[in-house]
mmCIF file of C-alpha atoms in Angstrom:
data_model
loop_
_atom_site.group_PDB
_atom_site.id
_atom_site.type_symbol
_atom_site.label_atom_id
_atom_site.label_comp_id
_atom_site.label_asym_id
_atom_site.label_seq_id
_atom_site.Cartn_x
_atom_site.Cartn_y
_atom_site.Cartn_z
ATOM 1 C CA MET P 19 24.231 -46.816 -70.009
ATOM 2 C CA GLU P 20 26.056 -50.146 -70.769
ATOM 3 C CA HIS P 21 27.281 -52.717 -68.462
ATOM 4 C CA ARG P 22 29.824 -51.095 -65.799
ATOM 5 C CA ILE P 23 32.775 -52.588 -63.778
ATOM 6 C CA LEU P 24 32.394 -50.141 -60.249
ATOM 7 C CA PHE P 25 35.259 -49.920 -57.394
ATOM 8 C CA GLY P 26 33.670 -49.278 -54.314
ATOM 9 C CA SER P 27 34.690 -47.823 -50.986
ATOM 10 C CA TYR P 28 32.504 -48.568 -47.696
ATOM 11 C CA PRO P 29 33.397 -46.062 -44.950
ATOM 12 C CA ILE P 30 33.669 -48.151 -41.786
ATOM 13 C CA PRO P 31 31.874 -46.457 -39.290
ATOM 14 C CA ARG P 32 33.709 -48.235 -36.235
ATOM 15 C CA PHE P 33 36.929 -45.904 -37.420
ATOM 16 C CA GLY P 34 34.934 -42.816 -37.643
ATOM 17 C CA GLY P 35 34.450 -43.616 -41.505
ATOM 18 C CA ILE P 36 38.128 -42.457 -42.082
ATOM 19 C CA ALA P 37 39.345 -46.121 -43.113
ATOM 20 C CA SER P 38 37.146 -47.884 -45.827
ATOM 21 C CA HIS P 39 36.370 -51.405 -47.306
ATOM 22 C CA ASN P 40 37.224 -51.877 -50.706
ATOM 23 C CA PHE P 41 35.250 -53.837 -53.199
ATOM 24 C CA VAL P 42 34.533 -54.404 -56.703
ATOM 25 C CA VAL P 43 31.055 -54.449 -58.633
ATOM 26 C CA TRP P 44 29.247 -55.162 -61.870
ATOM 27 C CA THR P 45 26.595 -53.244 -62.657
ATOM 28 C CA ASP P 46 23.923 -53.747 -65.537
ATOM 29 C CA GLU P 47 22.905 -51.057 -67.917
ATOM 30 C CA ALA P 48 20.331 -49.542 -65.795
ATOM 31 C CA GLY P 49 22.989 -49.685 -62.897
ATOM 32 C CA ARG P 50 21.481 -52.449 -60.628
ATOM 33 C CA PRO P 51 24.293 -54.517 -59.038
ATOM 34 C CA LEU P 52 24.600 -58.102 -60.866
ATOM 35 C CA PHE P 53 27.792 -59.301 -59.008
ATOM 36 C CA GLU P 54 30.586 -57.785 -56.172
ATOM 37 C CA ILE P 55 33.555 -59.223 -54.952
ATOM 38 C CA ASN P 56 34.516 -58.906 -51.708
ATOM 39 C CA GLY P 57 37.856 -59.555 -49.537
ATOM 40 C CA GLY P 58 37.976 -60.143 -45.506
ATOM 41 C CA ALA P 59 38.391 -63.125 -43.402
ATOM 42 C CA ALA P 60 36.384 -66.441 -43.366
ATOM 43 C CA ASN P 61 34.824 -67.710 -40.214
ATOM 44 C CA PRO P 62 35.694 -71.236 -39.883
ATOM 45 C CA ASP P 63 32.577 -72.148 -41.300
ATOM 46 C CA GLY P 64 33.106 -70.425 -44.456
ATOM 47 C CA SER P 65 30.952 -67.510 -43.572
ATOM 48 C CA PHE P 66 32.069 -63.760 -44.492
ATOM 49 C CA ASN P 67 33.442 -62.345 -40.576
ATOM 50 C CA TYR P 68 32.250 -58.730 -40.977
ATOM 51 C CA CYS P 69 34.105 -57.944 -37.835
ATOM 52 C CA ALA P 70 37.628 -59.804 -38.690
ATOM 53 C CA ILE P 71 40.809 -59.186 -36.587
ATOM 54 C CA GLY P 72 42.108 -62.682 -37.791
ATOM 55 C CA GLY P 73 41.530 -65.688 -39.798
ATOM 56 C CA ALA P 74 41.780 -66.918 -43.471
ATOM 57 C CA LEU P 75 41.752 -64.488 -45.906
ATOM 58 C CA THR P 76 39.191 -64.717 -48.318
ATOM 59 C CA ALA P 77 37.238 -63.377 -51.620
ATOM 60 C CA VAL P 78 33.691 -63.739 -52.023
ATOM 61 C CA VAL P 79 31.985 -63.608 -55.142
ATOM 62 C CA THR P 80 28.181 -62.472 -54.458
ATOM 63 C CA ASP P 81 25.418 -63.244 -57.029
ATOM 64 C CA TYR P 82 22.557 -60.631 -56.032
ATOM 65 C CA ALA P 83 19.971 -63.157 -57.823
ATOM 66 C CA LYS P 84 20.852 -65.422 -54.864
ATOM 67 C CA ARG P 85 21.076 -63.096 -51.895
ATOM 68 C CA ASP P 86 22.600 -64.584 -48.631
ATOM 69 C CA LEU P 87 24.061 -62.280 -46.619
ATOM 70 C CA VAL P 88 25.635 -64.370 -44.043
ATOM 71 C CA TYR P 89 28.167 -65.894 -46.557
ATOM 72 C CA PHE P 90 28.212 -63.208 -49.671
ATOM 73 C CA PRO P 91 28.255 -59.760 -48.298
ATOM 74 C CA GLU P 92 26.580 -56.723 -50.243
ATOM 75 C CA PHE P 93 28.429 -53.249 -49.704
ATOM 76 C CA TYR P 94 27.554 -51.899 -53.116
ATOM 77 C CA VAL P 95 23.652 -50.972 -51.771
ATOM 78 C CA ARG P 96 24.523 -49.353 -48.819
ATOM 79 C CA PRO P 97 23.885 -45.899 -48.785
ATOM 80 C CA THR P 98 27.240 -44.497 -47.693
ATOM 81 C CA SER P 99 29.183 -46.442 -49.915
ATOM 82 C CA ARG P 100 30.822 -44.598 -52.605
ATOM 83 C CA THR P 101 31.963 -46.285 -55.949
ATOM 84 C CA THR P 102 34.069 -45.090 -59.164
ATOM 85 C CA MET P 103 33.632 -46.202 -62.659
ATOM 86 C CA ILE P 104 36.819 -48.478 -63.786
ATOM 87 C CA LEU P 105 35.196 -49.814 -67.163
ATOM 88 C CA GLU P 106 32.113 -49.309 -69.107
ATOM 89 C CA GLY P 107 31.158 -51.830 -72.209
ATOM 90 C CA SER P 108 28.953 -54.349 -73.677
ATOM 91 C CA TYR P 109 27.697 -57.504 -71.889
ATOM 92 C CA ALA P 110 30.490 -59.369 -73.352
ATOM 93 C CA THR P 111 33.124 -57.333 -72.786
ATOM 94 C CA ILE P 112 32.339 -57.150 -69.035
ATOM 95 C CA ALA P 113 31.976 -60.497 -68.561
ATOM 96 C CA ALA P 114 35.357 -61.329 -70.081
ATOM 97 C CA ARG P 115 36.681 -58.929 -67.783
ATOM 98 C CA TRP P 116 34.471 -60.457 -64.559
ATOM 99 C CA ARG P 117 36.150 -64.264 -65.476
ATOM 100 C CA ALA P 118 39.176 -62.689 -64.638
ATOM 101 C CA ALA P 119 38.171 -61.095 -61.190
ATOM 102 C CA ILE P 120 36.649 -64.787 -60.537
ATOM 103 C CA ASP P 121 39.825 -66.428 -61.453
ATOM 104 C CA VAL P 122 41.911 -63.878 -58.882
ATOM 105 C CA ALA P 123 39.104 -64.619 -56.358
ATOM 106 C CA GLU P 124 39.503 -68.192 -56.390
ATOM 107 C CA ARG P 125 43.402 -67.872 -56.191
ATOM 108 C CA ILE P 126 43.191 -65.678 -53.150
ATOM 109 C CA ARG P 127 40.628 -68.414 -51.492
ATOM 110 C CA GLN P 128 43.314 -71.036 -52.359
ATOM 111 C CA SER P 129 46.390 -69.309 -51.433
ATOM 112 C CA ASP P 130 46.570 -70.013 -47.536
ATOM 113 C CA LEU P 131 46.687 -66.167 -46.808
ATOM 114 C CA ARG P 132 45.991 -64.804 -43.561
ATOM 115 C CA TYR P 133 43.608 -61.432 -42.846
ATOM 116 C CA SER P 134 45.390 -58.619 -41.535
ATOM 117 C CA PHE P 135 43.964 -55.333 -40.922
ATOM 118 C CA LEU P 136 46.663 -53.716 -41.846
ATOM 119 C CA ILE P 137 48.409 -55.589 -44.406
ATOM 120 C CA GLN P 138 46.116 -58.287 -46.131
ATOM 121 C CA ASN P 139 42.606 -57.297 -46.271
ATOM 122 C CA SER P 140 39.483 -56.203 -47.998
ATOM 123 C CA ASN P 141 41.226 -53.384 -49.571
ATOM 124 C CA SER P 142 44.352 -55.606 -51.149
ATOM 125 C CA VAL P 143 41.878 -57.942 -52.399
ATOM 126 C CA ALA P 144 40.015 -55.335 -54.149
ATOM 127 C CA THR P 145 43.466 -54.016 -55.376
ATOM 128 C CA ALA P 146 44.147 -57.418 -56.923
ATOM 129 C CA ILE P 147 40.950 -58.079 -58.422
ATOM 130 C CA ALA P 148 40.843 -54.903 -60.160
ATOM 131 C CA LYS P 149 44.660 -55.597 -61.640
ATOM 132 C CA GLY P 150 43.588 -59.131 -62.108
ATOM 133 C CA MET P 151 41.132 -57.510 -64.819
ATOM 134 C CA GLY P 152 44.011 -55.161 -66.248
ATOM 135 C CA LEU P 153 42.369 -52.166 -64.029
ATOM 136 C CA ASN P 154 43.620 -49.712 -61.695
ATOM 137 C CA PRO P 155 41.834 -48.831 -58.760
ATOM 138 C CA PRO P 156 41.120 -45.284 -58.488
ATOM 139 C CA ARG P 157 43.174 -43.136 -56.600
ATOM 140 C CA LYS P 158 40.568 -41.592 -54.357
ATOM 141 C CA ALA P 159 40.116 -45.511 -53.448
ATOM 142 C CA VAL P 160 43.189 -46.126 -51.777
ATOM 143 C CA GLY P 161 45.807 -45.135 -49.356
ATOM 144 C CA ARG P 162 47.662 -46.363 -46.334
ATOM 145 C CA VAL P 163 44.739 -44.146 -43.940
ATOM 146 C CA ARG P 164 42.009 -44.586 -46.084
ATOM 147 C CA ALA P 165 42.153 -48.043 -47.047
ATOM 148 C CA PRO P 166 44.937 -49.659 -45.220
ATOM 149 C CA GLY P 167 46.513 -52.563 -47.296
ATOM 150 C CA SER P 168 45.690 -51.445 -50.373
ATOM 151 C CA HIS P 169 49.113 -50.727 -51.515
ATOM 152 C CA ARG P 170 49.702 -54.538 -50.558
ATOM 153 C CA GLN P 171 50.505 -56.753 -53.392
ATOM 154 C CA LEU P 172 48.790 -60.086 -52.731
ATOM 155 C CA LEU P 173 51.767 -63.176 -53.335
ATOM 156 C CA LEU P 174 49.356 -65.546 -55.421
ATOM 157 C CA ASP P 175 50.444 -68.725 -57.043
ATOM 158 C CA ALA P 176 49.437 -68.900 -60.663
ATOM 159 C CA ALA P 177 46.651 -71.447 -60.584
#
């Protein structure tokens, strides 16, 4: 198996598992997560707001070698998370696409966009990250009920 970029969905228990939190993850050839990108709201101190109803929209890049759940969330490792492979390739191929994802995440952090549960949220961030890598999120992971905000096009200034 080669390195992979996966598009993940975590069914949110508070919403009966109907609505999901989408994210993107890079795994090595053994399927171990190396990096993950999550969107959501930031707390005033910059930590990730797991229970957001407002705040600044952010994109957080988690390095699995440097775990810190307050600032860098991990959803790939949760037992109820589901993933779909959107790209498989060599380390160099995946690293090049991931660099593009990091650039989009930085543009989201610098955008001054506000988090909104139904409009601009983790799902719109995950979609923007995938599209920024030249990839499409899987159809089964997007939708207005399943993943509110997943169809939202984030308006990002070019960096």
